[in-house]
Amino acid sequence: MNLSLSTGAVTRANGALPTDNGSVVGSNEGTLNHICVGLFDANNKLVTLYEYDYSGDENISTRTDAVQMLIFANVPTGAFAGKYILSDFYTVAQDLGYTTSVSGKSNTGVTTANSQSMKSLPMMSDVQTLNWGSGTTLSPTVTLNRMVARVALTNITYSFTGSYNGCSFTPTEVFMYNASNQLTNWNTKTVSGNVSGENIAGNANTAYLGSGTISTYSAPYYFYVFPHGSTSPTKLVIKGTFKTNSGTTYTTYYPIIVNSSSTGNIVSTIVSGTGDSKISANTTYGLSVTLNGTGVANVSDELTSANVTVTTSVDNFTSATVSEYFGPKIGDIFYSDGSYSSTLVSGKTPVAIVFSTTTSAADQAKGFRHGYAMALQNAGNSTAAYQWYTSNSGNPTGSFFTTAAQIMADKDGLSHTGTIQTTGYAAGIAAKGYIAKDKSGNNIALSGTSGWYLPSIGQWYDICVNLGGTVSSSGVSYTNTGTDWLRWYSGDDSSGKNYSSLCVSAINVYLNVLKTNGYNVDLFTNNGEVYWSSSEYTFSSAYYGGFGSDGNTPLYSNGKVTICRVRPVLAF
């Protein structure tokens, strides 16, 4: 779902009535701007409060004791700060005046007539239950309902007959009257205020609920209002100049009760709650008006039903839906406390970069279900190199991988590394013994992870593809393969691409975010660097990942006595 949040507001005076009924997220009445997500535990206590400006699916880090979710859209920034109980979120008052800004973040346009925007309608979800029983990340799709109704004057016609034959009427203003301008409880839809948008001095702060003075009427005029009961009901008022058949003119009002069956017909797609003079949230009311006689002298007077006929069309808004994502994303920063985020969080210590958001069956059985992350530095120092084993012999992992499919599928580095921790297995020991550091060089302990280990060859494949963006020019998984290797190399596809340079540059984009903020990071180069994996090809050889100076990015095998660098990873 792509949103354009820079589009200017469409006003009531010159805007066509939206026809999609809010069904298109990112368009018209389906626009989402500022989002507030509240995540609560089973006792309705706040676990995580997360705010963001909507641009699509969002990565939200939280804990698994967050089992309830409540979402608000198009609300001011920080509106729910200091609230810690679910019920308290409902009682945060929302001013209707915030519909005068295209983002819903300010209410500075209240003194301007016709300033409501269809792109800033306040919305709320029902409480959503989050089920972490599977242990996987969550990607719920959430339905948001508008807290306002749309009231539209869709048409005016005139039928002056009998004693009114020869009379005429010229509209000079259209406005809402007895409209509630404060939502005081989002759950019960309790409101307060009975305000008017008439263009008079006393209504300066509610001018947005009126058209202002108009010289020419051109339908439609429509406004957004909060729910309202049938006591002192909300009215849409047509104000103008009535000219009698003798030529006398005077100002008159037609205060039309919204959703009332007393002044005409109700045409509704909704089974209940129509024709009762009540305004419901997330509902549209379209009024087509025929004037048969004169109006009333004061806006507070009751209109004679014989002098006006109203056909009211009642319909529900189409609910907007928004996807949320609770879990890591490729390239997220992984912290020592087991959390992750797409941007650097102050007060936390980065230790790795997420390169996969799925884990192997073996790792899931160990409780690591969210993904894998790559260390910021090499084991030892940036150029330290280790033998896989002291001789080209043995099969400690119990597995050999001999095809491209097997190379790509092997994600069990954690299991492999557990078998290469005895004397002689220098690379596996170095990976497990790696210690992350903070900015000052202090040792950092991890929580919620497997600890460090030597990645499998399939995990190196994920690093190259997911972080490095490596894909052949034809879009396939590699440019060439054999029984013990696969690679990306322009000599295979004549693409002219320097695959190794492209790969390391892409990986370093993620690492440089931390390096420029003062963290200790070992960047990759394509000067022939090679890194051990924990996967074996034969008794005498194991796999490595490399970045060649000739542009070749190979996942190959080599003799176990060869020395290569070690870049540890972890599961979480």
Short mmCIF file of C-alpha atoms in Angstrom, two decimals, residues 4-317:
data_model
loop_
_atom_site.label_atom_id
_atom_site.label_comp_id
_atom_site.label_asym_id
_atom_site.label_seq_id
_atom_site.Cartn_x
_atom_site.Cartn_y
_atom_site.Cartn_z
CA SER A 4 1.35 10.06 -0.96
CA LEU A 5 1.20 12.24 2.10
CA SER A 6 2.23 15.45 0.38
CA THR A 7 -0.94 15.94 -1.66
CA GLY A 8 -2.79 19.14 -0.74
CA ALA A 9 -6.16 19.06 0.97
CA VAL A 10 -9.26 18.91 -1.19
CA THR A 11 -11.82 21.38 0.12
CA ARG A 12 -15.56 21.12 0.25
CA ALA A 13 -16.14 23.99 -2.14
CA ASN A 14 -14.24 22.66 -5.11
CA GLY A 15 -13.92 18.94 -4.47
CA ALA A 16 -15.98 16.18 -5.99
CA LEU A 17 -17.64 13.79 -3.56
CA PRO A 18 -15.34 10.77 -3.11
CA THR A 19 -16.80 7.73 -4.85
CA ASP A 20 -14.57 5.02 -3.39
CA ASN A 21 -16.18 5.38 0.06
CA GLY A 22 -12.79 5.24 1.73
CA SER A 23 -12.00 1.78 0.41
CA VAL A 24 -8.61 2.62 -1.10
CA VAL A 25 -5.88 2.95 1.51
CA GLY A 26 -3.71 5.91 0.60
CA SER A 27 -6.42 7.67 -1.39
CA ASN A 28 -9.05 10.20 -0.39
CA GLU A 29 -10.84 9.12 2.79
CA GLY A 30 -8.61 6.04 3.05
CA THR A 31 -5.46 8.09 3.61
CA LEU A 32 -3.33 7.08 6.60
CA ASN A 33 -0.90 9.60 8.05
CA HIS A 34 0.35 9.38 11.63
CA ILE A 35 -0.21 5.99 13.29
CA CYS A 36 -0.14 5.16 16.98
CA VAL A 37 0.08 1.48 17.99
CA GLY A 38 -0.56 0.40 21.58
CA LEU A 39 0.48 -3.13 22.56
CA PHE A 40 -0.84 -4.47 25.86
CA ASP A 41 -0.42 -7.52 28.05
CA ALA A 42 -3.22 -9.79 29.26
CA ASN A 43 -3.91 -7.37 32.13
CA ASN A 44 -4.41 -4.44 29.73
CA LYS A 45 -1.12 -2.86 30.76
CA LEU A 46 0.98 -1.14 28.11
CA VAL A 47 3.94 -3.12 26.81
CA THR A 48 4.91 -1.02 23.79
CA LEU A 49 3.78 2.36 22.48
CA TYR A 50 4.90 2.88 18.89
CA GLU A 51 4.22 5.86 16.65
CA TYR A 52 5.18 6.35 13.03
CA ASP A 53 4.22 8.17 9.87
CA TYR A 54 2.61 5.63 7.59
CA SER A 55 4.42 4.63 4.41
CA GLY A 56 3.52 0.94 4.18
CA ASP A 57 4.15 -2.13 6.32
CA GLU A 58 5.96 -1.23 9.52
CA ASN A 59 8.40 -3.25 11.61
CA ILE A 60 7.41 -2.99 15.27
CA SER A 61 9.62 -4.51 17.95
CA THR A 62 7.86 -5.73 21.06
CA ARG A 63 7.77 -8.59 23.58
CA THR A 64 5.74 -11.76 23.41
CA ASP A 65 3.73 -10.75 26.48
CA ALA A 66 2.07 -8.20 24.21
CA VAL A 67 -1.12 -10.10 23.45
CA GLN A 68 -3.47 -7.22 22.58
CA MET A 69 -3.13 -4.45 20.03
CA LEU A 70 -5.02 -1.19 19.51
CA ILE A 71 -4.28 1.13 16.59
CA PHE A 72 -5.19 4.77 16.02
CA ALA A 73 -4.70 6.61 12.73
CA ASN A 74 -4.49 10.30 11.83
CA VAL A 75 -3.90 11.48 15.37
CA PRO A 76 -1.54 14.17 16.66
CA THR A 77 2.01 13.11 17.48
CA GLY A 78 2.38 12.18 21.14
CA ALA A 79 -1.36 12.19 21.82
CA PHE A 80 -1.18 8.96 23.86
CA ALA A 81 2.08 9.63 25.71
CA GLY A 82 1.78 8.97 29.43
CA LYS A 83 -1.06 6.46 29.05
CA TYR A 84 -0.32 2.99 30.42
CA ILE A 85 -3.68 1.21 30.61
CA LEU A 86 -5.71 0.19 27.57
CA SER A 87 -8.88 1.93 28.77
CA ASP A 88 -6.93 5.19 29.22
CA PHE A 89 -6.17 5.23 25.51
CA TYR A 90 -9.87 5.47 24.75
CA THR A 91 -10.28 8.61 26.86
CA VAL A 92 -7.68 10.70 25.03
CA ALA A 93 -9.83 13.52 23.62
CA GLN A 94 -9.72 14.18 19.89
CA ASP A 95 -10.66 17.60 18.51
CA LEU A 96 -12.60 17.57 15.24
CA GLY A 97 -10.49 20.56 14.23
CA TYR A 98 -7.59 18.22 13.45
CA THR A 99 -9.44 17.30 10.26
CA THR A 100 -8.40 20.73 8.95
CA SER A 101 -4.82 19.60 8.35
CA VAL A 102 -3.90 17.19 5.59
CA SER A 103 -1.86 15.12 8.06
CA GLY A 104 -4.26 15.22 11.02
CA LYS A 105 -1.41 16.47 13.23
CA SER A 106 -2.60 20.05 13.81
CA ASN A 107 -5.82 22.00 14.19
CA THR A 108 -4.61 25.42 13.10
CA GLY A 109 -7.06 25.57 10.20
CA VAL A 110 -10.20 25.77 12.34
CA THR A 111 -10.69 29.49 11.65
CA THR A 112 -10.74 28.93 7.90
CA ALA A 113 -14.01 28.08 6.20
CA ASN A 114 -14.14 24.92 4.11
CA SER A 115 -10.78 23.72 5.43
CA GLN A 116 -11.53 20.09 6.35
CA SER A 117 -9.45 17.51 4.53
CA MET A 118 -10.68 14.11 3.45
CA LYS A 119 -7.12 12.85 4.08
CA SER A 120 -7.02 13.28 7.87
CA LEU A 121 -10.02 11.40 9.22
CA PRO A 122 -9.41 9.94 12.71
CA MET A 123 -9.64 6.14 12.76
CA MET A 124 -9.35 3.33 15.29
CA SER A 125 -9.19 -0.44 15.16
CA ASP A 126 -10.94 -2.89 17.40
CA VAL A 127 -8.70 -4.54 19.98
CA GLN A 128 -6.76 -7.23 18.13
CA THR A 129 -5.58 -10.43 19.81
CA LEU A 130 -1.96 -11.36 19.12
CA ASN A 131 -1.23 -15.08 19.25
CA TRP A 132 2.45 -15.85 19.72
CA GLY A 133 1.80 -19.54 20.28
CA SER A 134 3.58 -20.54 17.06
CA GLY A 135 6.63 -18.57 18.12
CA THR A 136 6.91 -16.95 14.70
CA THR A 137 6.78 -13.32 13.77
CA LEU A 138 3.32 -11.85 13.33
CA SER A 139 1.91 -9.99 10.32
CA PRO A 140 -1.67 -9.06 11.22
CA THR A 141 -3.89 -7.11 8.85
CA VAL A 142 -5.87 -4.58 10.87
CA THR A 143 -9.18 -2.94 9.97
CA LEU A 144 -9.54 0.72 10.87
CA ASN A 145 -12.93 2.41 11.27
CA ARG A 146 -13.45 6.14 10.96
CA MET A 147 -14.61 7.98 14.04
CA VAL A 148 -16.43 10.54 11.91
CA ALA A 149 -19.41 10.55 9.59
CA ARG A 150 -19.56 12.33 6.26
CA VAL A 151 -22.58 14.61 5.81
CA ALA A 152 -23.03 15.82 2.24
CA LEU A 153 -25.46 18.17 0.55
CA THR A 154 -25.50 16.47 -2.82
CA ASN A 155 -28.12 18.53 -4.61
CA ILE A 156 -30.63 21.39 -4.25
CA THR A 157 -33.70 21.74 -6.44
CA TYR A 158 -36.61 24.15 -6.18
CA SER A 159 -40.35 23.49 -6.47
CA PHE A 160 -42.11 26.75 -5.56
CA THR A 161 -45.80 26.30 -6.36
CA GLY A 162 -49.14 27.60 -5.06
CA SER A 163 -48.63 30.60 -2.81
CA TYR A 164 -44.87 30.34 -3.46
CA ASN A 165 -45.24 30.44 -7.23
CA GLY A 166 -42.76 32.97 -8.61
CA CYS A 167 -40.52 32.89 -5.53
CA SER A 168 -36.81 32.15 -5.68
CA PHE A 169 -33.99 31.31 -3.34
CA THR A 170 -30.26 32.02 -3.62
CA PRO A 171 -27.95 30.01 -1.29
CA THR A 172 -25.26 32.09 0.40
CA GLU A 173 -23.90 29.58 2.90
CA VAL A 174 -23.96 25.89 3.82
CA PHE A 175 -22.87 24.83 7.30
CA MET A 176 -23.25 22.29 10.10
CA TYR A 177 -25.19 23.14 13.24
CA ASN A 178 -25.29 21.38 16.64
CA ALA A 179 -22.23 19.36 15.63
CA SER A 180 -20.06 17.75 18.31
CA ASN A 181 -16.47 18.89 18.01
CA GLN A 182 -14.85 16.75 20.73
CA LEU A 183 -14.58 12.97 20.84
CA THR A 184 -14.08 12.18 24.53
CA ASN A 185 -14.18 8.38 24.39
CA TRP A 186 -13.13 6.48 21.28
CA ASN A 187 -14.66 3.22 22.47
CA THR A 188 -18.12 4.41 23.49
CA LYS A 189 -18.02 7.22 20.91
CA THR A 190 -18.94 9.71 23.61
CA VAL A 191 -18.78 13.28 22.36
CA SER A 192 -19.19 16.83 23.60
CA GLY A 193 -19.89 20.24 22.13
CA ASN A 194 -22.72 21.60 20.00
CA VAL A 195 -21.07 23.98 17.60
CA SER A 196 -21.99 25.76 14.39
CA GLY A 197 -20.05 26.53 11.24
CA GLU A 198 -22.11 29.59 10.33
CA ASN A 199 -19.96 32.48 9.14
CA ILE A 200 -20.48 34.81 12.10
CA ALA A 201 -18.02 36.29 14.59
CA GLY A 202 -18.97 34.00 17.44
CA ASN A 203 -18.06 30.91 15.41
CA ALA A 204 -14.51 31.89 14.52
CA ASN A 205 -13.01 28.65 15.86
CA THR A 206 -15.52 26.42 14.09
CA ALA A 207 -15.55 28.15 10.71
CA TYR A 208 -14.23 24.94 9.18
CA LEU A 209 -17.70 23.41 9.54
CA GLY A 210 -19.13 25.84 7.02
CA SER A 211 -18.66 26.89 3.43
CA GLY A 212 -18.21 30.55 4.26
CA THR A 213 -20.10 33.07 2.15
CA ILE A 214 -20.64 31.76 -1.36
CA SER A 215 -21.68 33.71 -4.43
CA THR A 216 -22.64 30.69 -6.49
CA TYR A 217 -23.87 27.32 -5.28
CA SER A 218 -22.20 24.29 -6.83
CA ALA A 219 -22.86 20.85 -5.35
CA PRO A 220 -21.67 19.01 -3.43
CA TYR A 221 -20.83 20.45 -0.03
CA TYR A 222 -19.74 17.93 2.55
CA PHE A 223 -18.40 17.94 6.07
CA TYR A 224 -16.99 15.46 8.58
CA VAL A 225 -18.62 15.35 12.02
CA PHE A 226 -18.43 13.19 15.11
CA PRO A 227 -21.35 10.92 16.12
CA HIS A 228 -24.34 12.64 17.68
CA GLY A 229 -27.55 11.61 19.42
CA SER A 230 -31.12 12.56 18.55
CA THR A 231 -31.38 15.09 21.38
CA SER A 232 -30.61 18.52 19.88
CA PRO A 233 -29.70 16.67 16.68
CA THR A 234 -27.02 17.74 14.27
CA LYS A 235 -28.35 19.68 11.30
CA LEU A 236 -27.08 20.64 7.91
CA VAL A 237 -28.17 24.22 7.26
CA ILE A 238 -28.73 25.97 3.95
CA LYS A 239 -28.70 29.73 4.44
CA GLY A 240 -29.57 32.24 1.77
CA THR A 241 -31.72 34.98 0.38
CA PHE A 242 -35.40 34.29 -0.25
CA LYS A 243 -37.16 36.49 -2.79
CA THR A 244 -40.94 36.59 -2.68
CA ASN A 245 -43.14 36.82 -5.71
CA SER A 246 -43.63 40.50 -4.87
CA GLY A 247 -39.89 41.16 -4.96
CA THR A 248 -39.23 41.37 -1.22
CA THR A 249 -35.99 39.71 -0.10
CA TYR A 250 -34.87 38.44 3.30
CA THR A 251 -32.40 36.02 4.84
CA THR A 252 -33.76 32.60 5.70
CA TYR A 253 -32.45 29.28 7.00
CA TYR A 254 -33.26 25.68 6.15
CA PRO A 255 -31.95 23.67 9.16
CA ILE A 256 -32.27 20.06 8.02
CA ILE A 257 -31.94 17.32 10.63
CA VAL A 258 -29.44 14.76 9.37
CA ASN A 259 -30.79 11.21 9.09
CA SER A 260 -34.38 12.18 9.87
CA SER A 261 -37.36 10.53 8.23
CA SER A 262 -39.66 13.43 9.15
CA THR A 263 -38.63 15.59 6.19
CA GLY A 264 -38.56 13.00 3.43
CA ASN A 265 -37.34 9.61 2.38
CA ILE A 266 -34.47 7.57 3.72
CA VAL A 267 -32.64 5.40 1.21
CA SER A 268 -30.30 3.20 3.20
CA THR A 269 -28.00 0.24 2.73
CA ILE A 270 -27.83 -0.14 6.51
CA VAL A 271 -30.39 -2.31 8.26
CA SER A 272 -30.64 -0.41 11.55
CA GLY A 273 -30.03 3.08 12.88
CA THR A 274 -31.45 5.01 9.94
CA GLY A 275 -34.11 7.68 10.00
CA ASP A 276 -33.69 8.15 13.76
CA SER A 277 -31.97 11.57 13.65
CA LYS A 278 -28.77 10.08 15.05
CA ILE A 279 -25.38 10.32 13.39
CA SER A 280 -23.20 7.22 13.55
CA ALA A 281 -19.44 6.99 13.08
CA ASN A 282 -18.02 5.45 9.91
CA THR A 283 -21.23 6.30 8.04
CA THR A 284 -22.05 8.56 5.12
CA TYR A 285 -25.19 10.66 4.79
CA GLY A 286 -26.02 12.19 1.43
CA LEU A 287 -28.85 14.76 1.43
CA SER A 288 -30.64 15.67 -1.78
CA VAL A 289 -32.90 18.62 -0.97
CA THR A 290 -35.96 20.08 -2.69
CA LEU A 291 -37.13 23.45 -1.37
CA ASN A 292 -40.91 23.89 -1.52
CA GLY A 293 -41.34 27.05 0.54
CA THR A 294 -39.62 29.54 2.76
CA GLY A 295 -37.25 28.67 5.57
CA VAL A 296 -37.08 29.98 9.14
CA ALA A 297 -35.87 33.29 10.55
CA ASN A 298 -33.36 31.82 13.01
CA VAL A 299 -31.03 28.89 12.66
CA SER A 300 -32.28 27.48 15.98
CA ASP A 301 -35.91 27.41 14.81
CA GLU A 302 -37.62 24.24 13.68
CA LEU A 303 -38.18 23.96 9.96
CA THR A 304 -41.69 23.28 8.69
CA SER A 305 -41.47 19.89 7.06
CA ALA A 306 -43.88 20.89 4.30
CA ASN A 307 -41.41 23.47 3.04
CA VAL A 308 -38.59 21.03 2.35
CA THR A 309 -38.28 17.50 1.00
CA VAL A 310 -35.11 15.57 1.70
CA THR A 311 -33.98 12.26 0.28
CA THR A 312 -31.18 10.94 2.50
CA SER A 313 -28.87 8.19 1.28
CA VAL A 314 -27.21 6.34 4.16
CA ASP A 315 -24.26 4.01 3.70
CA ASN A 316 -21.27 2.71 5.60
CA PHE A 317 -17.79 3.85 4.83
#
